[in-house]
């Protein structure tokens, strides 16, 4: 009678799970003489500079975290090709920024600016780049790194291929940080533990999302301190904002009481108009409304015309547009729109902490800023956009809904959370299709609806609750620090493996007899990443059978093992095969590798009977055997193939120990055929097997058809290996 396996859920209640949090309470390890670097790589796509800014934030956080431990931070930037003028401007901006400010977030940098379309990049271009004197130190830097962190996970070949090879050459891990919306359910195949750091909010208990970028400084700074600091660095902007050149606490307090300050990063002129109109309608009776927006979405004539059409203003002088080139202040303006260029990134970020009246976001970095502040977000929805479709529309709404579902009946937050979901859903109706048919009545109704939500105290209180949850529990940098600790421990594997051994997933394998504790400590690091992954561990049969030979974990890819395992379990359950047959090491390994295919008709009573059947069948069906052998090779890790070849040879040689003399002739036939289609060490191994079988046949007086040494399988059979 089979015993049910110990529940993984029960084990997870008592043991930590495989994941970045495993390293939370571990002490950081200092740099060593061999490993003292961390490399951050990013590809900035042509639609803006967000990927680069995102990587800067990561680098700054990593540098600050690692400074006490004597690590160097390298930064490699890949830009788009130079054919498009817009892309060239973006590339020039970020390269200039990197060259000017790199010491703030890294110790050394490299820029790979390919001249061809990134979809057709050539290795020759990369080779030429690597030979330049300023780039020759890259490989040495990688060789002394504890790992590579790829931000936004968009690196293209040939750099992608180059780094993939270096990971193998120097035995270091890669952490891929995906953008918002790219988080994977923990059970999905493409979520490998300890290699990806997905961003986004968890929407259920199985989500593998780590969080979003949170700049805690924004919500913690006092607005008066922000404006006093800005007055020293951006005096023109602050003087226009306060309408005075006297920068003191009293004037700032007066401004904060009499004005509403509403910043945002919007990428569409028409949505900027809606943003301005809705917030002005919300606060027009409470003081002057000041907006801070990108200059490229501000068209003064269009804004004035739109506000008049919405019957929000009557005269042009009710709106003033201020920039670095403006010098006059219009006292009659009830709406002021600022488009100044703020030089410092940190100073720009601090603008979102001046008030909590509301703010707009449209991409990765602006979302981080708004969510880091106390502002109710105005979400710009963009068609076919990762952050819009996956984060705003999916994860954010799902996260709030989960919080709503967790509230007890009658809770004061319930009404506000429902309204908050409705508000965000309403902002997502502002699509390109809606904007192409600007019907006045629909637009007026939209702005009124948005304004009602923006001024609703219940909505603001609900967002305060949601944003505090996000800031306290889902800061991506908290997980990033844990991930970096993993990189540190990866250089000290004697400390890493015992840590993995104490996870629920490892205990599940051990306590259910899938592997012994002794064997698990001998496993390579990829075993822990792949076989303790939910995609493998959570799909095991609910019994202790069938067995898995430890060598299988070394050599065969987990998806292959999982699929074979579940097929064997089915056959065992219906009584079609015997579990005892799979205890034989060679049969076990060749089964999981896919050479031996089991079905309902394989009702063998012993290992010897099974081996006799297989060898005879393969000898008489060489095409089938070679097809399975090719498949087997595809499921084996390249560096483990020589060991698997020895297992196969041992399978044939040991089959003669059972007294079946005719096996010698069958083995000779198989081996002689393989000699003719193999190269290198394989050909030598098969030749030795054929000679051995021939010698055995003579010693036991079994005739061998001499044609076996001259014929080969049909011409359609492919050569097994090319090298």
XYZ file of C-alpha atoms in Angstrom, residues 41-56 75-82 86-95 97-98 110-114 118 121 150-156 159 179 364-365:
54
model
C 23.567 45.787 -17.951
C 20.628 47.466 -19.658
C 19.338 48.028 -23.154
C 17.611 51.367 -23.546
C 14.856 51.063 -26.139
C 14.091 53.844 -28.568
C 10.723 54.844 -27.092
C 12.361 56.985 -24.425
C 14.981 56.962 -21.701
C 13.020 54.998 -19.100
C 15.095 51.813 -19.252
C 18.279 53.776 -18.614
C 16.737 55.725 -15.708
C 15.414 52.468 -14.303
C 18.930 50.955 -14.438
C 20.405 54.074 -12.825
C 27.416 49.633 -15.774
C 27.046 48.524 -19.395
C 24.570 50.366 -21.599
C 23.339 49.141 -24.967
C 21.497 51.688 -27.103
C 19.317 51.361 -30.159
C 20.710 51.848 -33.648
C 21.359 55.371 -34.950
C 14.482 60.390 -32.411
C 16.434 57.365 -31.330
C 19.685 59.228 -31.882
C 18.528 62.066 -29.602
C 17.592 59.619 -26.866
C 20.922 57.825 -27.210
C 22.866 61.073 -27.085
C 21.001 62.196 -23.983
C 21.614 59.035 -21.978
C 25.244 58.680 -23.099
C 24.152 61.734 -18.757
C 26.130 58.545 -18.133
C 30.766 50.832 -21.021
C 28.515 51.906 -23.897
C 27.737 49.596 -26.809
C 26.061 51.799 -29.409
C 25.383 49.533 -32.356
C 19.202 45.589 -33.299
C 23.193 42.889 -35.187
C 20.145 42.786 -16.314
C 17.629 45.595 -15.845
C 14.400 45.568 -17.913
C 15.527 42.240 -19.424
C 15.744 43.548 -22.965
C 19.362 42.957 -23.954
C 19.744 41.903 -27.600
C 25.623 41.141 -26.428
C 9.436 45.495 -16.053
C 7.861 52.802 -15.226
C 9.657 55.714 -13.643
